[in-house]
CSV table of C-alpha atoms and ligand atoms in Angstrom, one decimal:
chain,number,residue,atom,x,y,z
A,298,UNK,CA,0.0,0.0,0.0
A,299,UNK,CA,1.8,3.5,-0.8
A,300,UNK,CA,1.9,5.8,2.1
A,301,UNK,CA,1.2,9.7,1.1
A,302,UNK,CA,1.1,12.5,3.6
A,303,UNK,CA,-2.0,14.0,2.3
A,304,UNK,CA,-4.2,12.8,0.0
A,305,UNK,CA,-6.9,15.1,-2.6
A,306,UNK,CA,-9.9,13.8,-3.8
A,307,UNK,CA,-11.5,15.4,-6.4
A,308,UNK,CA,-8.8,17.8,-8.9
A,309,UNK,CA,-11.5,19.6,-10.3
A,310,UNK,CA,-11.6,23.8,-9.1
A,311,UNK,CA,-10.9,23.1,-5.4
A,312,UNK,CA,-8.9,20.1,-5.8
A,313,UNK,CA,-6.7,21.8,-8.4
A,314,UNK,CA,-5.9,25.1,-6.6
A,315,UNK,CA,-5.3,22.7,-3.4
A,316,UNK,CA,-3.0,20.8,-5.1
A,317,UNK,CA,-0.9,23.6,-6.3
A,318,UNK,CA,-1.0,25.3,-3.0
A,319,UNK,CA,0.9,22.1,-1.5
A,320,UNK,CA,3.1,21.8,-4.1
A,321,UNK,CA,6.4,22.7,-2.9
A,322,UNK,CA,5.4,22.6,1.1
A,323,UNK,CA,7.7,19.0,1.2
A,324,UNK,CA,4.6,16.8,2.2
A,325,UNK,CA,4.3,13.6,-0.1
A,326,UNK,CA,0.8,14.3,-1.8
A,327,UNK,CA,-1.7,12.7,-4.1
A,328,UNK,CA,-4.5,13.9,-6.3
A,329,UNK,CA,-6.7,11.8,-7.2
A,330,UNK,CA,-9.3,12.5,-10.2
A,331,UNK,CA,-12.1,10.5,-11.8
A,332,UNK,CA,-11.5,12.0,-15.0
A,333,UNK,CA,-9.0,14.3,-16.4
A,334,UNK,CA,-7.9,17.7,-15.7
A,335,UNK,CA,-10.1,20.4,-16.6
A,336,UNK,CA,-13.1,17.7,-17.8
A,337,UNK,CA,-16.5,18.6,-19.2
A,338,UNK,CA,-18.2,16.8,-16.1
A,339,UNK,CA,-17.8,18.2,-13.0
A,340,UNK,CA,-18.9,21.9,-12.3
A,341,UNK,CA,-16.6,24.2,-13.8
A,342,UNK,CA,-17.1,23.8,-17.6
A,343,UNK,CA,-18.1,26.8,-20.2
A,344,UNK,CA,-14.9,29.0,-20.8
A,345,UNK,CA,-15.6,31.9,-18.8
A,346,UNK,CA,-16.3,32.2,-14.9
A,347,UNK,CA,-17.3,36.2,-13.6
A,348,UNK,CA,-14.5,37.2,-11.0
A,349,UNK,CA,-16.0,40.2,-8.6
A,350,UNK,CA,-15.1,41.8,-5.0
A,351,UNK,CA,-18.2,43.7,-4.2
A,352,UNK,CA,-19.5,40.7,-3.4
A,353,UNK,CA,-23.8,41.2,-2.3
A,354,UNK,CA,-23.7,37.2,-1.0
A,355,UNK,CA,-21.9,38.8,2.0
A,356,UNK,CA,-19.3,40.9,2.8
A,357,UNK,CA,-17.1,38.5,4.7
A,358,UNK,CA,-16.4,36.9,1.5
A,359,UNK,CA,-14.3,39.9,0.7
A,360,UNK,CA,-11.1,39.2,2.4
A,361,UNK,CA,-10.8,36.2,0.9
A,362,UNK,CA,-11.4,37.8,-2.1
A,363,UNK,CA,-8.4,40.1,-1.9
A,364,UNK,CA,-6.3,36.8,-1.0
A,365,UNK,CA,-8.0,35.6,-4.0
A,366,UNK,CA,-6.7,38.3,-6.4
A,367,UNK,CA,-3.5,37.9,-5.0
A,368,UNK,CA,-3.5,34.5,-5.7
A,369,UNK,CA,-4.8,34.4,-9.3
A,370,UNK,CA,-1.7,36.7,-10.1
A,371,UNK,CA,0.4,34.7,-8.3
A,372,UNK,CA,-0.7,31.7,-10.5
A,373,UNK,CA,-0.3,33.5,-13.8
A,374,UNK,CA,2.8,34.8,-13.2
A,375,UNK,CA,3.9,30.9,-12.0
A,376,UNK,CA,2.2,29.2,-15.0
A,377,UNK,CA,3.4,32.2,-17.6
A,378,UNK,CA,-0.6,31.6,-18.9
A,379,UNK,CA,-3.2,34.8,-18.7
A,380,UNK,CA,-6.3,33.1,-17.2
A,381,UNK,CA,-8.0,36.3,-15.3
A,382,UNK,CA,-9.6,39.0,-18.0
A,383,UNK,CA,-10.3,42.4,-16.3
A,384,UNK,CA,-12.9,43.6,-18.5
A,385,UNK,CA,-14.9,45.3,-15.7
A,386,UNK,CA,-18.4,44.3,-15.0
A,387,UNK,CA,-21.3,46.0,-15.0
A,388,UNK,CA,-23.9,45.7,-11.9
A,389,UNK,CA,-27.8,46.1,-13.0
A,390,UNK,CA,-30.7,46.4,-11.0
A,391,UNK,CA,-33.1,48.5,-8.7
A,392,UNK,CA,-31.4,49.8,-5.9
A,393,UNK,CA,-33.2,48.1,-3.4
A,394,UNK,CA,-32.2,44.3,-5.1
A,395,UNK,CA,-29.6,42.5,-2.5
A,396,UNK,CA,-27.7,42.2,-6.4
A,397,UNK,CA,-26.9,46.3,-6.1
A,398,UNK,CA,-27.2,46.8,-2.6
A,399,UNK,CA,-25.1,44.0,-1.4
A,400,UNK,CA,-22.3,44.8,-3.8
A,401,UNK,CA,-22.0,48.6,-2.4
A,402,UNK,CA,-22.4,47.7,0.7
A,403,UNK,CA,-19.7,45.2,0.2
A,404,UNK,CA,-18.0,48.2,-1.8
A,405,UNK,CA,-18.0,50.3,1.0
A,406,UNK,CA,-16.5,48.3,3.7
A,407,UNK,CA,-13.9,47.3,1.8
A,408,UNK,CA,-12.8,50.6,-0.3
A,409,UNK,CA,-14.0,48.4,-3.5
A,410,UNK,CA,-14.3,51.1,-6.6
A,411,UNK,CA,-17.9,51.0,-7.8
A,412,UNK,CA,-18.2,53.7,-10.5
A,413,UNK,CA,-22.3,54.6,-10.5
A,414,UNK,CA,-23.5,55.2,-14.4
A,415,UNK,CA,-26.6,57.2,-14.8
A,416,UNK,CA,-29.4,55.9,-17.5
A,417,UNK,CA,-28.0,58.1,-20.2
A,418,UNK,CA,-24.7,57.2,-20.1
A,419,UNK,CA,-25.5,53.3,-20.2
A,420,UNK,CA,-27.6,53.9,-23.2
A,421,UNK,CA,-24.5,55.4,-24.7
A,422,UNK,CA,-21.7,53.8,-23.7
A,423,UNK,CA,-23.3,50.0,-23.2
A,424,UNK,CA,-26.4,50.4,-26.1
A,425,UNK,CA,-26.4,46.8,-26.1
A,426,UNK,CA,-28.6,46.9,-23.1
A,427,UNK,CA,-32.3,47.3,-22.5
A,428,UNK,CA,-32.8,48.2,-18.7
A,429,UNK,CA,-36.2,49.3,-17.1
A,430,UNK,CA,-36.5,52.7,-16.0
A,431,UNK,CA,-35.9,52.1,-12.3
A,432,UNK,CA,-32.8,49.8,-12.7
A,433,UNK,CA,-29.7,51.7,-11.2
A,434,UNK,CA,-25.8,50.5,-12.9
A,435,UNK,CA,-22.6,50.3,-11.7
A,436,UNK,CA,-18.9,49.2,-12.9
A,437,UNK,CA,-16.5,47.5,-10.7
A,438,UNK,CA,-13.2,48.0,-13.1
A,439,UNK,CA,-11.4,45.7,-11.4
A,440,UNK,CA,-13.6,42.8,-11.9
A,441,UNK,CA,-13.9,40.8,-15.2
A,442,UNK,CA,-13.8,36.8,-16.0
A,443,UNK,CA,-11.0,33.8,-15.2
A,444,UNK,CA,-11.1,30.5,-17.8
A,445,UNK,CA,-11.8,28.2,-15.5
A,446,UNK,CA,-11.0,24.7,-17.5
A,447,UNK,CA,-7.3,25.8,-18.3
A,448,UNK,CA,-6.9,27.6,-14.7
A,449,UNK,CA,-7.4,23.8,-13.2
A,450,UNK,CA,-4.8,22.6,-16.0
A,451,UNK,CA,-2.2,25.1,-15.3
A,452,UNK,CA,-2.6,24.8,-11.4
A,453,UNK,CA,-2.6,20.8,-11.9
A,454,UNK,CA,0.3,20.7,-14.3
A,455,UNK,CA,2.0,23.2,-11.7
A,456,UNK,CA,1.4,20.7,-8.9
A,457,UNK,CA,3.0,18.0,-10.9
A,458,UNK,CA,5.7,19.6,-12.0
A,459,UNK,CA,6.5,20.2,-8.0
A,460,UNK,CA,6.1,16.1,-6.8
A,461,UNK,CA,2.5,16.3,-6.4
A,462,UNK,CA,1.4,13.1,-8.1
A,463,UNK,CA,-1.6,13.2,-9.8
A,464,UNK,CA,-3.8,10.0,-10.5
A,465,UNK,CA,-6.7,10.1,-13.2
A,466,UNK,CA,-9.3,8.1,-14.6
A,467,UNK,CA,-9.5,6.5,-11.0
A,468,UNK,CA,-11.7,7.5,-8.5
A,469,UNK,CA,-12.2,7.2,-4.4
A,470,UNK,CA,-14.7,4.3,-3.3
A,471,UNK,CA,-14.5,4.6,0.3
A,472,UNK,CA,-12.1,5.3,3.2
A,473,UNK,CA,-11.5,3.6,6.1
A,474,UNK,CA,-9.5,4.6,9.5
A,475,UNK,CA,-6.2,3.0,9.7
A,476,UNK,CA,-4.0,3.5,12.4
A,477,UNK,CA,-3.8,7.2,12.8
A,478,UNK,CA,-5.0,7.8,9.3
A,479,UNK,CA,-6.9,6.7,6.5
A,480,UNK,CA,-6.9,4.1,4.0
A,481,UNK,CA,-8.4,5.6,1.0
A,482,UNK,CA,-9.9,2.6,-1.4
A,483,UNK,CA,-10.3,3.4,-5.4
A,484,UNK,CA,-11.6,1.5,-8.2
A,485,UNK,CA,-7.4,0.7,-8.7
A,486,UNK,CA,-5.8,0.4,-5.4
A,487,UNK,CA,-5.6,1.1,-1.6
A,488,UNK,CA,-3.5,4.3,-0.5
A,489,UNK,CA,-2.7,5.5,3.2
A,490,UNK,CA,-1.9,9.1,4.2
A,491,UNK,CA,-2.4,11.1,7.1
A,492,UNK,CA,-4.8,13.7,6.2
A,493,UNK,CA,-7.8,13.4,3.5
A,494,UNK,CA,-8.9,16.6,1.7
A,495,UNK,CA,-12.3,15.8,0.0
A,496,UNK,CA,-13.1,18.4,-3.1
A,497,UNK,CA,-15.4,16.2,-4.7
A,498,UNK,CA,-17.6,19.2,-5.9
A,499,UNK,CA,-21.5,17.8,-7.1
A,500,UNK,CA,-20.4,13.6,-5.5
A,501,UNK,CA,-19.5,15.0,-2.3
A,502,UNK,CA,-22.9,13.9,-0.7
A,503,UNK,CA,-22.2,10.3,-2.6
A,504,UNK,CA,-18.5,9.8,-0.8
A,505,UNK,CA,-19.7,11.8,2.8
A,506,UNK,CA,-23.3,10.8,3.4
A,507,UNK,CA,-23.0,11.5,7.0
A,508,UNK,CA,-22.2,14.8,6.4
A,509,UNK,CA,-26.3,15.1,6.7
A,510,UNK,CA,-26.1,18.3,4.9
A,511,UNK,CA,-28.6,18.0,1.9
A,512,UNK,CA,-26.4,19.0,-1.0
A,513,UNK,CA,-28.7,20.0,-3.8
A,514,UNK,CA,-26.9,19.1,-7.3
A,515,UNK,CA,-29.1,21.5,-9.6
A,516,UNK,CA,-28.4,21.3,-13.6
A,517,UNK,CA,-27.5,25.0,-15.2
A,518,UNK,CA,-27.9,25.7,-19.0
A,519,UNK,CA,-25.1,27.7,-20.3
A,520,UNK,CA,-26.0,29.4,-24.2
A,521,UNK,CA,-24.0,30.8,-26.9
A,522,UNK,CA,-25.5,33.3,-29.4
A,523,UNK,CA,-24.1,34.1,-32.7
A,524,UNK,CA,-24.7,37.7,-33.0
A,525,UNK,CA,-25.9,38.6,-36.6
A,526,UNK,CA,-26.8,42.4,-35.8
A,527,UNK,CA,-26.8,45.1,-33.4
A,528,UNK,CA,-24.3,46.7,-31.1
A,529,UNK,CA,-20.6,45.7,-30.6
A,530,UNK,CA,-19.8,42.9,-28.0
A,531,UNK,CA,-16.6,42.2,-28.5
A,532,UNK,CA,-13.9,41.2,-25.9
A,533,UNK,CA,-12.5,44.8,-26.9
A,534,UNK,CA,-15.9,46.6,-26.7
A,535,UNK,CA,-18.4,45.3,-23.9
A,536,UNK,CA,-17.6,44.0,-20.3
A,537,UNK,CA,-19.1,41.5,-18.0
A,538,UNK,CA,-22.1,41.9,-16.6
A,539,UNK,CA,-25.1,40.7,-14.3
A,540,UNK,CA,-28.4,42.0,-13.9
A,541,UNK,CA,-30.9,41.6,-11.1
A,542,UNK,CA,-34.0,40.1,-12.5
A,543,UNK,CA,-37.5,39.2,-10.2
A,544,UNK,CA,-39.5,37.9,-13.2
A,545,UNK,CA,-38.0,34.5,-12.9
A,546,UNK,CA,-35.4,35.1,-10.1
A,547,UNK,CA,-31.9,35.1,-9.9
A,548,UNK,CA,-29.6,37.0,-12.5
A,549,UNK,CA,-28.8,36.7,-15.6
A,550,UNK,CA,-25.2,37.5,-16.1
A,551,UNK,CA,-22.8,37.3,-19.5
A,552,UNK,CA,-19.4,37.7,-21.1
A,553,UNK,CA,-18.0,39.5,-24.0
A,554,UNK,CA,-17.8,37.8,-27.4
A,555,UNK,CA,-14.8,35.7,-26.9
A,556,UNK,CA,-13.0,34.4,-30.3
A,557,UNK,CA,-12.6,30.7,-31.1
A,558,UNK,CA,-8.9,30.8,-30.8
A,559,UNK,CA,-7.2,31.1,-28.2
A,560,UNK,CA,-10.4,30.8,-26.0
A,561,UNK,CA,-11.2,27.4,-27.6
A,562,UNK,CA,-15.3,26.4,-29.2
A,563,UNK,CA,-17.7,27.3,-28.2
A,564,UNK,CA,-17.5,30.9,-29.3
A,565,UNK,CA,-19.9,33.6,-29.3
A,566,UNK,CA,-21.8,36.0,-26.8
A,567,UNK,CA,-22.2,33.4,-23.4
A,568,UNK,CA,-25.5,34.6,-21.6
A,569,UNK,CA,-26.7,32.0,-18.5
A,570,UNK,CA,-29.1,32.6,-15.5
A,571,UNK,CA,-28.1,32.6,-12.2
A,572,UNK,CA,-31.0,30.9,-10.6
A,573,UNK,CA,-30.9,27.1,-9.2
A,574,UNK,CA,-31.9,24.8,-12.2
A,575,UNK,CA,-33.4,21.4,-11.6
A,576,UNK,CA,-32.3,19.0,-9.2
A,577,UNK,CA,-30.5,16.2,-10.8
A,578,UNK,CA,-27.6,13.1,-10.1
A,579,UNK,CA,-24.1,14.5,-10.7
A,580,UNK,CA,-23.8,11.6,-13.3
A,581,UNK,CA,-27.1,13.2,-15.8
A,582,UNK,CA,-25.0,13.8,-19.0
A,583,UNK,CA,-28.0,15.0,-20.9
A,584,UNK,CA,-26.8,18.0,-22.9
A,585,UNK,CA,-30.0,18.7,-24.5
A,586,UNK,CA,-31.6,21.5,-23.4
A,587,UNK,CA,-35.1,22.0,-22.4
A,588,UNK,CA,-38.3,24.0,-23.1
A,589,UNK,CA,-38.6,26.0,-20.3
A,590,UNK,CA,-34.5,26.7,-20.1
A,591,UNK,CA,-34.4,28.2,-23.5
A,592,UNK,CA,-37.2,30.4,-22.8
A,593,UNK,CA,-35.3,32.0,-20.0
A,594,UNK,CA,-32.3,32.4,-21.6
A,595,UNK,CA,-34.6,34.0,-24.6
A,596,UNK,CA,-36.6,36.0,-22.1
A,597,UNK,CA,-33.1,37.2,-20.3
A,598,UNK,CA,-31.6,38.3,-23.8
A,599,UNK,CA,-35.2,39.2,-25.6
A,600,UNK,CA,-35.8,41.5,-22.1
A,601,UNK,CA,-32.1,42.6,-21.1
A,602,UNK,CA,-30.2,42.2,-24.3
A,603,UNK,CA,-32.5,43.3,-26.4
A,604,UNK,CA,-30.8,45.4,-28.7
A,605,UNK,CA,-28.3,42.4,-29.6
A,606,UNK,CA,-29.7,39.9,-32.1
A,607,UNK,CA,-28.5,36.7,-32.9
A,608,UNK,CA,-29.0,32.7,-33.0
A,609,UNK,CA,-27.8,30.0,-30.6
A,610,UNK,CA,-25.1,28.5,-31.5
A,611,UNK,CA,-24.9,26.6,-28.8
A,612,UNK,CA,-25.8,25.0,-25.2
A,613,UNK,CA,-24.2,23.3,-22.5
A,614,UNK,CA,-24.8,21.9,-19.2
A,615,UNK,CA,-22.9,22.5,-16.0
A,616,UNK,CA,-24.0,22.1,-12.0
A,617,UNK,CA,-24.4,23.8,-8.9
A,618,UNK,CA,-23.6,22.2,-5.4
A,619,UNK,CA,-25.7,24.4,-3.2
A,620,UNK,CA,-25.3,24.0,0.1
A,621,UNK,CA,-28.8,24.8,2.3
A,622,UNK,CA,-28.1,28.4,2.9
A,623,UNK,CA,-26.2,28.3,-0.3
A,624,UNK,CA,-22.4,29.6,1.6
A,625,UNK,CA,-19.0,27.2,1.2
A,626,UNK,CA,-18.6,24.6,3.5
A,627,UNK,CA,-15.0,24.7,4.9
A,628,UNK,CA,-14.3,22.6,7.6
A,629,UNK,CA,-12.9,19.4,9.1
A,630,UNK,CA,-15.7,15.9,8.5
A,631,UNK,CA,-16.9,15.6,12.3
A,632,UNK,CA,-15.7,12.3,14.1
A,633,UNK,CA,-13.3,12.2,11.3
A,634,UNK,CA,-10.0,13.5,12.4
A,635,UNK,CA,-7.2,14.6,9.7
A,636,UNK,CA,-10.7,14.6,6.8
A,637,UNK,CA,-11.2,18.1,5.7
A,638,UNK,CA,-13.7,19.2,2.7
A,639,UNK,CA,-14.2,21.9,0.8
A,640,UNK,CA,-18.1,21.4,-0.8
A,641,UNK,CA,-21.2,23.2,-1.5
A,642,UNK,CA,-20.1,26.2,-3.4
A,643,UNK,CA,-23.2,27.3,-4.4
A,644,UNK,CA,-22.3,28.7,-8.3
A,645,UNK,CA,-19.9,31.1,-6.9
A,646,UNK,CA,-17.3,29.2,-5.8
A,647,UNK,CA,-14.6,29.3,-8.8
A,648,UNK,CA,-13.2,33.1,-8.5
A,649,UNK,CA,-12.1,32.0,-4.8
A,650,UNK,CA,-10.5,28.5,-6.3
A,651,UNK,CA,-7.1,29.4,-4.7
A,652,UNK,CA,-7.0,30.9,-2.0
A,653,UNK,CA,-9.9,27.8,-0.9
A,654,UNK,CA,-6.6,25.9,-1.9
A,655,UNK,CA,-4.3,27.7,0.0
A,656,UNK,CA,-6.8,27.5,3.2
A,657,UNK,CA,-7.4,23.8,2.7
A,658,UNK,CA,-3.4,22.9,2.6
A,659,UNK,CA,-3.5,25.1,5.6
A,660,UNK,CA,-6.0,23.8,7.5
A,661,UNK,CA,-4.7,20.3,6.7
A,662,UNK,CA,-1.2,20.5,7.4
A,663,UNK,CA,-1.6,23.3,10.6
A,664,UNK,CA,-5.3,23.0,11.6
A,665,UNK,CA,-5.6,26.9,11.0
A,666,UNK,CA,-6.3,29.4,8.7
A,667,UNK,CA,-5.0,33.1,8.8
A,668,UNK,CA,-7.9,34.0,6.7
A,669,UNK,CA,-11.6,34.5,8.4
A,670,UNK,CA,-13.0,31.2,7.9
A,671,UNK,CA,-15.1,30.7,10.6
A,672,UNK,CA,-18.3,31.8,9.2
A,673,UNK,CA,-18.0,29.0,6.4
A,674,UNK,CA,-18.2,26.3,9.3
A,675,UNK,CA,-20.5,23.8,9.5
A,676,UNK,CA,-21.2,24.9,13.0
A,677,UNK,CA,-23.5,27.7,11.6
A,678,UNK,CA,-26.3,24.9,10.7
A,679,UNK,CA,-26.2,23.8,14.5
A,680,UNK,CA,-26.9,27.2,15.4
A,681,UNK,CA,-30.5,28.3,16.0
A,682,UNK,CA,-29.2,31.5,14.2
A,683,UNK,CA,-27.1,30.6,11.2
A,684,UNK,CA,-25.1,34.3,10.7
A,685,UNK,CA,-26.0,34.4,6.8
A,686,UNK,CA,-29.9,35.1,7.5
A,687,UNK,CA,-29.0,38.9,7.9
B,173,FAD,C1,-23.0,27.2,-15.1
B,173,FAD,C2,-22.2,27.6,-14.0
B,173,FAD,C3,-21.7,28.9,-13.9
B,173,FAD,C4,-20.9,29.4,-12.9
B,173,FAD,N1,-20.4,30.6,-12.9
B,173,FAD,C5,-19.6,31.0,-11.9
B,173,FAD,C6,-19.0,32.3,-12.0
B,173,FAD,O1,-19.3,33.1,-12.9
B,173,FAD,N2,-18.1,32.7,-11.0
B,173,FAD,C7,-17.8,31.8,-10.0
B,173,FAD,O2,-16.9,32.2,-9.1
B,173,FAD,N3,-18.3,30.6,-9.9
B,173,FAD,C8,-19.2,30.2,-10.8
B,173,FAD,N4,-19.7,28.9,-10.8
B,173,FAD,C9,-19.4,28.0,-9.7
B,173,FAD,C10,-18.0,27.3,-9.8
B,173,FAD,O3,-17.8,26.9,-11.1
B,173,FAD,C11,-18.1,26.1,-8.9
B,173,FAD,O4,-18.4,26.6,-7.6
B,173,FAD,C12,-16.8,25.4,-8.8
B,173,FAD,O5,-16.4,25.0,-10.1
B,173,FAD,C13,-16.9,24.2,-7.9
B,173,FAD,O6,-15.7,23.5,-7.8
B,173,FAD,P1,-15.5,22.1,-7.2
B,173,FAD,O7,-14.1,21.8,-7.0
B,173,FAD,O8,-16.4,22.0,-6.0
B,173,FAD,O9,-16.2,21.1,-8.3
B,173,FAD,P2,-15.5,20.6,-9.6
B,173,FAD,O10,-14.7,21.6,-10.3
B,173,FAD,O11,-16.6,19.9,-10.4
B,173,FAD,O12,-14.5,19.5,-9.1
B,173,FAD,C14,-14.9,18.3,-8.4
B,173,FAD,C15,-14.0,17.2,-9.0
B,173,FAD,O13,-14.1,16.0,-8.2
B,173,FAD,C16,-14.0,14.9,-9.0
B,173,FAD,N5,-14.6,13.7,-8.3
B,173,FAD,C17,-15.8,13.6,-7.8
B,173,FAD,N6,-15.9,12.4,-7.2
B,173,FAD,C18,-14.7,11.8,-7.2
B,173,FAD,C19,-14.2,10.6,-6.6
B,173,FAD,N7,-15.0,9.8,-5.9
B,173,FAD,N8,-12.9,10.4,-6.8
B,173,FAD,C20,-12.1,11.2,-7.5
B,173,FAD,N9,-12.5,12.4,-8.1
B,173,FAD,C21,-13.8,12.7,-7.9
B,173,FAD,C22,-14.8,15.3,-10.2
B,173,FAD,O14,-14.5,14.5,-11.4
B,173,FAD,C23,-14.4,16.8,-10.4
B,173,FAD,O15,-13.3,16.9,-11.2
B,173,FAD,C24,-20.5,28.4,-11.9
B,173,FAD,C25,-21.0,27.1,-11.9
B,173,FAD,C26,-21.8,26.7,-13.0
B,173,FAD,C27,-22.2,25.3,-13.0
């Protein structure tokens, strides 16, 4: 049986950026994957993921945002590969939506620019929108899009590179207590190690069911439009963006045109709402895409977009992991000493994937974090008042 001193389950986002964070550290580690790096399974395909501080989910997100950023540049500048676009991104919505007032209060706290652009100026300088009258805009500049399939590659390849050895095609069955760690069991072999870090995005309920949090694995529609006519939306001309909607919930959020090469197919305008989709198994590989998820993505562009026309050119499906109050999970697997996981990210987990990497090969190796963690515990569910109902 090879011995390792940690062991990652799960090189997907989490696992990835965890990987690369112990690379280097001197520990003997393994990742292990059940497919390949940067796969078209898990949760973190479709090109483009929206990178933001003024965050209106809460503002204690923020400081891990900043380690975030820090982090991101840290990776580019390791992997010589741009993988974080600051295009900007534009806020829409009335002013009383948690979407606008969330992010300035979030903004304000934390010094975050938010530039406020009256109706007039939208209309001029972003004509590809059409707001209602009562919908207030702002641009964060420092905000913009990371590419999240060949953000896992680089941070993976990085790993490796730096003695992290990286298994794929094999995946974790169970885990048993052995001695003062854990046997981990796969569909090849049985592995020791001390300490078990579980980033098994949408399976995680599969491999922990006594973490007796219901993980909801919902199915998301992501869609690409061919513009034919209308105004500019090129990487060079429009930003990224998300709009508060309370027709159908949620927001529906979008990235510049990207160009086939070097961002890989699908190209085109990527629009997708941010709304939980229907619950399905992590294993559903039914692309197709259904009645009533075209007709919001045509009622998000038709309303919101509406000055842009186009066709689809095409659809894909990814998943959310949403936890119940729909906040990370960070924290050690009670009764299971040395068993962290990182789950439940709630489709906005990617922008924080390493620094969640840097506080999982802390927490694992030192049982502490330097960053504010605490309120990602899953103490809060025990709690009469969980902190997030504000
Ligand atoms: C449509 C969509 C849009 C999104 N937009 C944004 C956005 O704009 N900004 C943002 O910040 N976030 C966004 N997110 C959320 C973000 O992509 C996810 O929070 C993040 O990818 C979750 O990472 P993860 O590591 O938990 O899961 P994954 O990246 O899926 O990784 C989990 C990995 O575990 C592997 N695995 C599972 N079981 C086993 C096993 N038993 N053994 C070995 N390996 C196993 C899987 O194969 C997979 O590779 C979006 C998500 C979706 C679906």
């Amino acid at each position: 049986m090879e011995t390792y001193d940690l062991i990652v389950v799960g090189v997907g986002s989490m696992g990835s950026a965890t990987c690369y964070a112990l690379a280097g550290r001197g520990l003997k580690v393994l990742g292990i994957e059940r497919h390949r790096l940067g796969h078209e399974f898990g949760s973190h395909l479709g090109q483009s993921r929206l990178i933001r501080k003024a965050y209106f989910e809460h503002a204690d997100y923020v400081p891990l945002l900043q380690r975030a950023y820090e982090l991101w540049d840290e990776v580019e500048a390791q992997t010589g590969c741009q993988l974080f676009y600051r295009t900007g991104l534009l806020y829409h919505g009335r002013p009383d939506h948690d979407l606008i007032s969330g992010s300035l209060y979030s903004a304000a706290t934390y010094r975050i620019e938010m530039q406020e652009i009256n109706p007039a100026e939208v209309h001029k300088a972003y004509p590809q929108f059409t707001l209602p009258p009562d919908y207030v805009s702002y641009l964060e500049p420092d905000a913009g899009f990371l590419r999240p399939e060949l953000a896992i590659q680089m941070m993976g390849a990085f790993a490796q590179s730096h003695g992290v050895d990286l298994h794929f095609d094999e995946w974790m069955t169970d885990y048993v207590r052995s001695g003062q760690g854990w046997a981990v069991h796969t569909n090849r072999a049985v592995y020791s190690c001390e300490k078990l870090i579980i980033t098994s995005g949408a399976w995680t309920s599969r491999l922990l069911p006594q973490l007796t949090l219901h993980l909801r694995v919902t199915r998301q529609i992501l869609g690409w439009l061919h513009k034919k006519s209308g105004p500019g939306v090129s990487l060079q001309q429009f930003p990224c963006w998300i709009l508060a909607d309370d027709t159908l919930g949620g927001a529906f959020y979008g990235f510049p045109e990207l160009p086939p090469d070097p961002f890989g197919m699908p190209s085109g305008l990527k629009i997708a709402h941010h709304h939980p989709g229907m619950e399905i198994l992590p294993e559903d590989k039914d692309q197709s895409i259904q009645a009533h998820e075209l007709e919001a993505l045509e009622y998000g562009l038709r309303v919101y977009l509406g000055e842009v026309k186009g066709s689809w050119s095409s659809f894909q499906h990814c998943m959310y992991t949403m936890s119940p109050d729909e906040h990370f999970v960070l924290d050690q697997l009670p009764g299971h000493p040395g068993v962290w996981i990182a789950a439940g990210f709630s489709g906005h987990g990617f922008k924080f994937a390493p620094v969640i990497g840097e506080i999982m090969a802390d927490l694992a190796t030192s049982a502490s974090s330097a960053l504010p963690i605490s309120f990602l515990s899953l103490k809060r569910f025990q709690k009469p008042e969980n902190p997030f109902h504000r």
